[in-house]
Amino acid sequence: TVKHEQNIDCGGGYMKLYPSDVDQKNLHGDSPYLIMFGPDICGPGTKKVHVIFTYKGKNLLTKKEIRCKDDVFTHLYTLIVRPDNTYEVKIDNVKAESGTLEDDWDFLVPKKIKDPEAKKPEEWD
């Protein structure tokens, strides 16, 4: 659960899941993690739930904007990742977002890369 007891302007209440071989004695903000999840508030413009996976050394942010709660009450944030590569984010046990890992993160390179120079042949209607 996360509770912001004051009128927070900038801060987060997220958790990081580290690999089993993490060096706990030298743990710091830049230590590599597997998943980062939870609310982040920074000014009036950023009030979102981070769902970040690390894949092949890159931090992949979700493509969807998931709005977090920004009041002084306690809220339960839940991330469910299923074996069929689907996920669900709940806030206070209510679904806030869901989808597939493939659609909502850039784990894989695009199957087709758009060519900005490509043009439709003139004889096509």
CSV table of N, CA and C in Angstrom, one decimal:
chain,number,residue,atom,x,y,z
A,1,THR,N,0.8,-1.2,0.0
A,1,THR,CA,0.0,0.0,0.0
A,1,THR,C,0.9,1.2,0.0
A,2,VAL,N,0.3,2.3,-0.5
A,2,VAL,CA,1.0,3.6,-0.5
A,2,VAL,C,0.1,4.7,0.1
A,3,LYS,N,0.7,5.5,0.9
A,3,LYS,CA,0.0,6.6,1.5
A,3,LYS,C,0.9,7.8,1.5
A,4,HIS,N,0.4,8.9,0.9
A,4,HIS,CA,1.1,10.2,0.9
A,4,HIS,C,0.4,11.0,1.9
A,5,GLU,N,1.0,11.2,3.1
A,5,GLU,CA,0.3,11.8,4.2
A,5,GLU,C,0.3,13.3,4.1
A,6,GLN,N,1.1,13.9,3.2
A,6,GLN,CA,1.1,15.3,3.0
A,6,GLN,C,0.7,15.6,1.6
A,7,ASN,N,0.5,16.8,1.2
A,7,ASN,CA,0.2,17.2,-0.1
A,7,ASN,C,1.5,17.1,-0.9
A,8,ILE,N,1.8,16.0,-1.5
A,8,ILE,CA,3.0,15.7,-2.2
A,8,ILE,C,3.1,16.4,-3.5
A,9,ASP,N,4.3,17.0,-3.8
A,9,ASP,CA,4.5,17.7,-5.0
A,9,ASP,C,5.4,16.9,-6.0
A,10,CYS,N,6.3,16.1,-5.4
A,10,CYS,CA,7.2,15.3,-6.2
A,10,CYS,C,7.8,14.2,-5.4
A,11,GLY,N,7.5,13.0,-5.8
A,11,GLY,CA,7.9,11.8,-5.2
A,11,GLY,C,7.2,10.6,-5.7
A,12,GLY,N,7.7,9.4,-5.2
A,12,GLY,CA,7.2,8.2,-5.7
A,12,GLY,C,7.0,7.2,-4.5
A,13,GLY,N,6.2,6.2,-4.8
A,13,GLY,CA,5.9,5.1,-3.8
A,13,GLY,C,6.1,3.8,-4.5
A,14,TYR,N,7.0,3.7,-5.4
A,14,TYR,CA,7.1,2.5,-6.2
A,14,TYR,C,8.1,1.5,-5.6
A,15,MET,N,8.0,0.2,-6.0
A,15,MET,CA,8.9,-0.8,-5.5
A,15,MET,C,9.7,-1.3,-6.7
A,16,LYS,N,10.9,-1.8,-6.4
A,16,LYS,CA,11.7,-2.4,-7.4
A,16,LYS,C,12.0,-3.9,-7.1
A,17,LEU,N,11.9,-4.7,-8.1
A,17,LEU,CA,12.2,-6.2,-7.9
A,17,LEU,C,13.5,-6.4,-8.5
A,18,TYR,N,14.5,-6.8,-7.6
A,18,TYR,CA,15.9,-7.0,-8.1
A,18,TYR,C,16.1,-8.4,-8.4
A,19,PRO,N,17.2,-8.7,-9.2
A,19,PRO,CA,17.5,-10.1,-9.4
A,19,PRO,C,18.1,-10.7,-8.2
A,20,SER,N,18.1,-12.0,-8.1
A,20,SER,CA,18.5,-12.7,-6.9
A,20,SER,C,20.0,-12.5,-6.6
A,21,ASP,N,20.8,-12.1,-7.6
A,21,ASP,CA,22.2,-11.9,-7.3
A,21,ASP,C,22.6,-10.5,-7.0
A,22,VAL,N,21.6,-9.6,-6.7
A,22,VAL,CA,21.9,-8.2,-6.4
A,22,VAL,C,22.8,-8.1,-5.2
A,23,ASP,N,23.8,-7.2,-5.3
A,23,ASP,CA,24.7,-6.9,-4.2
A,23,ASP,C,24.0,-5.9,-3.2
A,24,GLN,N,23.5,-6.5,-2.2
A,24,GLN,CA,22.7,-5.7,-1.2
A,24,GLN,C,23.5,-4.6,-0.5
A,25,LYS,N,24.8,-4.9,-0.3
A,25,LYS,CA,25.6,-4.0,0.4
A,25,LYS,C,25.9,-2.7,-0.4
A,26,ASN,N,25.9,-2.9,-1.7
A,26,ASN,CA,26.2,-1.7,-2.6
A,26,ASN,C,24.9,-1.3,-3.4
A,27,LEU,N,23.7,-1.5,-2.9
A,27,LEU,CA,22.5,-1.2,-3.5
A,27,LEU,C,22.3,0.3,-3.5
A,28,HIS,N,22.0,0.9,-4.7
A,28,HIS,CA,21.7,2.3,-4.9
A,28,HIS,C,20.7,2.5,-5.9
A,29,GLY,N,20.4,3.8,-6.2
A,29,GLY,CA,19.3,4.1,-7.1
A,29,GLY,C,19.5,3.6,-8.5
A,30,ASP,N,20.7,3.4,-8.9
A,30,ASP,CA,21.0,3.0,-10.3
A,30,ASP,C,21.3,1.5,-10.4
A,31,SER,N,21.1,0.8,-9.3
A,31,SER,CA,21.3,-0.7,-9.3
A,31,SER,C,20.3,-1.3,-10.3
A,32,PRO,N,20.7,-2.2,-11.1
A,32,PRO,CA,19.8,-2.8,-12.1
A,32,PRO,C,18.6,-3.6,-11.4
A,33,TYR,N,17.4,-3.4,-12.0
A,33,TYR,CA,16.3,-4.1,-11.4
A,33,TYR,C,15.5,-4.8,-12.5
A,34,LEU,N,14.6,-5.7,-12.2
A,34,LEU,CA,13.8,-6.4,-13.2
A,34,LEU,C,12.5,-5.8,-13.4
A,35,ILE,N,11.8,-5.3,-12.4
A,35,ILE,CA,10.5,-4.6,-12.5
A,35,ILE,C,10.5,-3.5,-11.5
A,36,MET,N,10.0,-2.3,-12.0
A,36,MET,CA,9.7,-1.2,-11.1
A,36,MET,C,8.2,-0.9,-11.3
A,37,PHE,N,7.5,-0.8,-10.1
A,37,PHE,CA,6.0,-0.7,-10.2
A,37,PHE,C,5.6,0.2,-9.0
A,38,GLY,N,4.7,1.2,-9.3
A,38,GLY,CA,4.1,2.0,-8.3
A,38,GLY,C,3.8,3.4,-8.7
A,39,PRO,N,3.2,4.2,-7.9
A,39,PRO,CA,2.8,5.5,-8.2
A,39,PRO,C,4.0,6.5,-8.2
A,40,ASP,N,3.9,7.5,-9.1
A,40,ASP,CA,4.9,8.5,-9.2
A,40,ASP,C,4.2,9.9,-9.4
A,41,ILE,N,4.5,10.8,-8.6
A,41,ILE,CA,3.9,12.2,-8.7
A,41,ILE,C,5.1,13.2,-8.8
A,42,CYS,N,5.0,14.0,-9.8
A,42,CYS,CA,5.9,15.1,-10.0
A,42,CYS,C,5.2,16.3,-10.6
A,43,GLY,N,4.9,17.3,-9.7
A,43,GLY,CA,4.1,18.5,-10.2
A,43,GLY,C,2.7,18.1,-10.6
A,44,PRO,N,2.1,19.1,-11.3
A,44,PRO,CA,0.7,18.8,-11.7
A,44,PRO,C,0.6,17.9,-12.9
A,45,GLY,N,1.7,17.8,-13.7
A,45,GLY,CA,1.7,17.1,-14.9
A,45,GLY,C,1.9,15.6,-14.9
A,46,THR,N,2.7,15.1,-13.8
A,46,THR,CA,3.0,13.7,-13.8
A,46,THR,C,2.3,13.1,-12.5
A,47,LYS,N,1.3,12.3,-12.8
A,47,LYS,CA,0.6,11.5,-11.7
A,47,LYS,C,0.3,10.2,-12.3
A,48,LYS,N,1.3,9.3,-12.4
A,48,LYS,CA,1.1,8.0,-13.1
A,48,LYS,C,1.6,6.9,-12.3
A,49,VAL,N,1.2,5.7,-12.7
A,49,VAL,CA,1.7,4.4,-12.1
A,49,VAL,C,2.7,3.9,-13.1
A,50,HIS,N,4.0,3.8,-12.6
A,50,HIS,CA,5.0,3.2,-13.4
A,50,HIS,C,4.9,1.7,-13.4
A,51,VAL,N,5.0,1.1,-14.6
A,51,VAL,CA,5.2,-0.3,-14.8
A,51,VAL,C,6.3,-0.4,-15.8
A,52,ILE,N,7.5,-0.7,-15.2
A,52,ILE,CA,8.7,-0.7,-16.0
A,52,ILE,C,9.4,-2.1,-15.9
A,53,PHE,N,9.6,-2.7,-17.0
A,53,PHE,CA,10.3,-4.0,-17.1
A,53,PHE,C,11.7,-3.8,-17.6
A,54,THR,N,12.7,-4.5,-17.1
A,54,THR,CA,14.0,-4.4,-17.7
A,54,THR,C,14.2,-5.6,-18.6
A,55,TYR,N,14.6,-5.4,-19.9
A,55,TYR,CA,14.7,-6.5,-20.8
A,55,TYR,C,16.0,-6.2,-21.7
A,56,LYS,N,16.9,-7.1,-21.7
A,56,LYS,CA,18.1,-7.0,-22.4
A,56,LYS,C,18.9,-5.7,-22.1
A,57,GLY,N,18.9,-5.3,-20.8
A,57,GLY,CA,19.6,-4.2,-20.3
A,57,GLY,C,18.9,-2.8,-20.5
A,58,LYS,N,17.7,-2.9,-21.1
A,58,LYS,CA,16.9,-1.6,-21.3
A,58,LYS,C,15.7,-1.6,-20.4
A,59,ASN,N,15.4,-0.4,-19.9
A,59,ASN,CA,14.2,-0.2,-19.1
A,59,ASN,C,13.0,0.1,-20.0
A,60,LEU,N,12.0,-0.7,-20.1
A,60,LEU,CA,10.9,-0.5,-21.0
A,60,LEU,C,9.7,0.0,-20.2
A,61,LEU,N,9.3,1.2,-20.5
A,61,LEU,CA,8.1,1.8,-19.9
A,61,LEU,C,6.8,1.4,-20.7
A,62,THR,N,5.7,1.2,-19.9
A,62,THR,CA,4.5,0.9,-20.6
A,62,THR,C,4.1,2.0,-21.6
A,63,LYS,N,3.4,1.6,-22.6
A,63,LYS,CA,3.0,2.6,-23.6
A,63,LYS,C,1.7,3.3,-23.2
A,64,LYS,N,1.0,2.7,-22.1
A,64,LYS,CA,-0.2,3.3,-21.6
A,64,LYS,C,0.0,4.2,-20.5
A,65,GLU,N,-0.8,5.2,-20.4
A,65,GLU,CA,-0.8,6.2,-19.2
A,65,GLU,C,-1.8,5.7,-18.2
A,66,ILE,N,-1.2,5.3,-17.0
A,66,ILE,CA,-2.1,4.8,-15.9
A,66,ILE,C,-2.0,5.8,-14.8
A,67,ARG,N,-3.1,6.5,-14.6
A,67,ARG,CA,-3.2,7.6,-13.6
A,67,ARG,C,-3.2,7.0,-12.2
A,68,CYS,N,-2.4,7.6,-11.3
A,68,CYS,CA,-2.4,7.1,-9.9
A,68,CYS,C,-3.3,8.1,-9.1
A,69,LYS,N,-3.5,7.6,-7.8
A,69,LYS,CA,-4.3,8.4,-6.9
A,69,LYS,C,-3.3,9.5,-6.3
A,70,ASP,N,-3.8,10.7,-6.0
A,70,ASP,CA,-2.9,11.7,-5.5
A,70,ASP,C,-3.5,12.4,-4.3
A,71,ASP,N,-4.2,11.7,-3.5
A,71,ASP,CA,-4.8,12.2,-2.3
A,71,ASP,C,-4.0,11.7,-1.1
A,72,VAL,N,-4.5,12.0,0.1
A,72,VAL,CA,-3.8,11.7,1.4
A,72,VAL,C,-4.2,10.3,1.9
A,73,PHE,N,-5.0,9.5,1.2
A,73,PHE,CA,-5.5,8.2,1.7
A,73,PHE,C,-4.6,7.1,1.3
A,74,THR,N,-4.7,6.0,1.9
A,74,THR,CA,-3.9,4.8,1.6
A,74,THR,C,-4.5,4.1,0.4
A,75,HIS,N,-3.7,3.7,-0.5
A,75,HIS,CA,-4.2,3.0,-1.7
A,75,HIS,C,-3.3,1.7,-2.0
A,76,LEU,N,-4.0,0.7,-2.4
A,76,LEU,CA,-3.3,-0.6,-2.7
A,76,LEU,C,-3.1,-0.7,-4.2
A,77,TYR,N,-1.8,-0.8,-4.6
A,77,TYR,CA,-1.5,-0.9,-6.0
A,77,TYR,C,-1.0,-2.4,-6.2
A,78,THR,N,-1.6,-3.0,-7.3
A,78,THR,CA,-1.3,-4.4,-7.5
A,78,THR,C,-0.9,-4.5,-9.0
A,79,LEU,N,0.1,-5.3,-9.2
A,79,LEU,CA,0.5,-5.7,-10.6
A,79,LEU,C,0.4,-7.2,-10.7
A,80,ILE,N,-0.3,-7.7,-11.6
A,80,ILE,CA,-0.4,-9.1,-11.9
A,80,ILE,C,0.1,-9.4,-13.3
A,81,VAL,N,1.1,-10.2,-13.4
A,81,VAL,CA,1.7,-10.7,-14.7
A,81,VAL,C,1.4,-12.1,-14.8
A,82,ARG,N,0.7,-12.5,-15.8
A,82,ARG,CA,0.3,-13.9,-16.0
A,82,ARG,C,1.2,-14.7,-16.9
A,83,PRO,N,1.2,-16.0,-16.8
A,83,PRO,CA,2.0,-16.8,-17.7
A,83,PRO,C,1.7,-16.7,-19.2
A,84,ASP,N,0.5,-16.3,-19.5
A,84,ASP,CA,0.1,-16.1,-20.9
A,84,ASP,C,0.5,-14.8,-21.5
A,85,ASN,N,1.4,-14.1,-20.8
A,85,ASN,CA,1.9,-12.7,-21.2
A,85,ASN,C,0.9,-11.6,-21.2
A,86,THR,N,-0.1,-11.8,-20.3
A,86,THR,CA,-1.1,-10.7,-20.1
A,86,THR,C,-0.8,-10.1,-18.7
A,87,TYR,N,-1.3,-8.9,-18.5
A,87,TYR,CA,-1.1,-8.2,-17.2
A,87,TYR,C,-2.3,-7.5,-16.8
A,88,GLU,N,-2.3,-7.1,-15.5
A,88,GLU,CA,-3.4,-6.3,-15.0
A,88,GLU,C,-2.8,-5.4,-13.9
A,89,VAL,N,-3.2,-4.1,-13.9
A,89,VAL,CA,-2.9,-3.2,-12.8
A,89,VAL,C,-4.2,-2.9,-12.1
A,90,LYS,N,-4.1,-3.0,-10.8
A,90,LYS,CA,-5.3,-2.7,-10.0
A,90,LYS,C,-4.9,-1.6,-9.0
A,91,ILE,N,-5.9,-0.7,-8.8
A,91,ILE,CA,-5.7,0.3,-7.7
A,91,ILE,C,-6.9,0.1,-6.8
A,92,ASP,N,-6.6,-0.2,-5.5
A,92,ASP,CA,-7.7,-0.5,-4.5
A,92,ASP,C,-8.6,-1.7,-5.0
A,93,ASN,N,-7.9,-2.7,-5.6
A,93,ASN,CA,-8.6,-3.9,-6.1
A,93,ASN,C,-9.6,-3.6,-7.2
A,94,VAL,N,-9.5,-2.5,-7.9
A,94,VAL,CA,-10.3,-2.2,-9.1
A,94,VAL,C,-9.3,-2.1,-10.3
A,95,LYS,N,-9.7,-2.8,-11.4
A,95,LYS,CA,-8.8,-2.8,-12.5
A,95,LYS,C,-8.6,-1.4,-13.1
A,96,ALA,N,-7.4,-0.9,-13.2
A,96,ALA,CA,-7.1,0.4,-13.8
A,96,ALA,C,-6.6,0.2,-15.2
A,97,GLU,N,-5.9,-0.9,-15.5
A,97,GLU,CA,-5.4,-1.1,-16.9
A,97,GLU,C,-5.1,-2.6,-17.0
A,98,SER,N,-5.2,-3.1,-18.2
A,98,SER,CA,-4.8,-4.5,-18.5
A,98,SER,C,-4.4,-4.6,-20.0
A,99,GLY,N,-3.9,-5.7,-20.4
A,99,GLY,CA,-3.5,-5.9,-21.8
A,99,GLY,C,-2.5,-7.0,-21.9
A,100,THR,N,-1.7,-7.0,-23.0
A,100,THR,CA,-0.7,-7.9,-23.2
A,100,THR,C,0.7,-7.3,-23.1
A,101,LEU,N,1.7,-8.0,-22.7
A,101,LEU,CA,3.0,-7.5,-22.7
A,101,LEU,C,3.5,-7.1,-24.0
A,102,GLU,N,3.2,-7.9,-25.1
A,102,GLU,CA,3.7,-7.6,-26.4
A,102,GLU,C,3.1,-6.3,-27.0
A,103,ASP,N,1.8,-6.0,-26.7
A,103,ASP,CA,1.2,-4.8,-27.2
A,103,ASP,C,1.6,-3.6,-26.4
A,104,ASP,N,1.8,-3.7,-25.1
A,104,ASP,CA,2.0,-2.5,-24.3
A,104,ASP,C,3.4,-2.1,-23.9
A,105,TRP,N,4.4,-2.9,-24.3
A,105,TRP,CA,5.8,-2.7,-24.1
A,105,TRP,C,6.5,-3.0,-25.4
A,106,ASP,N,7.7,-2.4,-25.6
A,106,ASP,CA,8.5,-2.7,-26.8
A,106,ASP,C,9.6,-3.7,-26.5
A,107,PHE,N,9.1,-5.0,-26.1
A,107,PHE,CA,10.1,-6.0,-25.9
A,107,PHE,C,10.7,-6.5,-27.2
A,108,LEU,N,9.9,-6.6,-28.2
A,108,LEU,CA,10.4,-7.1,-29.5
A,108,LEU,C,10.6,-5.9,-30.5
A,109,VAL,N,11.5,-6.1,-31.4
A,109,VAL,CA,11.6,-5.1,-32.5
A,109,VAL,C,10.4,-5.2,-33.4
A,110,PRO,N,10.0,-4.1,-34.0
A,110,PRO,CA,8.8,-4.1,-34.8
A,110,PRO,C,8.9,-5.1,-35.9
A,111,LYS,N,7.8,-5.8,-36.2
A,111,LYS,CA,7.8,-6.8,-37.3
A,111,LYS,C,8.0,-6.1,-38.7
A,112,LYS,N,7.5,-4.9,-38.7
A,112,LYS,CA,7.5,-4.1,-39.9
A,112,LYS,C,7.9,-2.7,-39.6
A,113,ILE,N,8.9,-2.2,-40.2
A,113,ILE,CA,9.4,-0.8,-39.9
A,113,ILE,C,8.9,0.1,-41.1
A,114,LYS,N,8.2,1.1,-40.7
A,114,LYS,CA,7.6,2.0,-41.7
A,114,LYS,C,8.8,2.8,-42.4
A,115,ASP,N,8.7,2.8,-43.7
A,115,ASP,CA,9.7,3.5,-44.5
A,115,ASP,C,9.1,4.9,-44.8
A,116,PRO,N,9.7,6.0,-44.3
A,116,PRO,CA,9.2,7.3,-44.6
A,116,PRO,C,9.3,7.7,-46.1
A,117,GLU,N,10.2,7.0,-46.8
A,117,GLU,CA,10.4,7.3,-48.2
A,117,GLU,C,9.4,6.5,-49.1
A,118,ALA,N,8.7,5.5,-48.6
A,118,ALA,CA,7.8,4.7,-49.4
A,118,ALA,C,6.6,5.5,-49.8
A,119,LYS,N,6.2,5.3,-51.0
A,119,LYS,CA,5.1,6.0,-51.6
A,119,LYS,C,4.2,5.0,-52.4
A,120,LYS,N,3.0,5.3,-52.4
A,120,LYS,CA,2.0,4.5,-53.2
A,120,LYS,C,2.3,4.8,-54.7
A,121,PRO,N,2.4,3.7,-55.5
A,121,PRO,CA,2.6,3.9,-57.0
A,121,PRO,C,1.4,4.8,-57.5
A,122,GLU,N,1.8,5.7,-58.5
A,122,GLU,CA,0.8,6.6,-59.1
A,122,GLU,C,-0.4,5.9,-59.7
A,123,GLU,N,-0.1,4.7,-60.3
A,123,GLU,CA,-1.2,4.0,-60.9
A,123,GLU,C,-2.2,3.4,-60.0
A,124,TRP,N,-1.9,3.4,-58.7
A,124,TRP,CA,-2.9,2.9,-57.7
A,124,TRP,C,-3.9,4.0,-57.4
A,125,ASP,N,-5.1,3.6,-57.2
A,125,ASP,CA,-6.2,4.6,-56.9
A,125,ASP,C,-6.2,5.0,-55.5
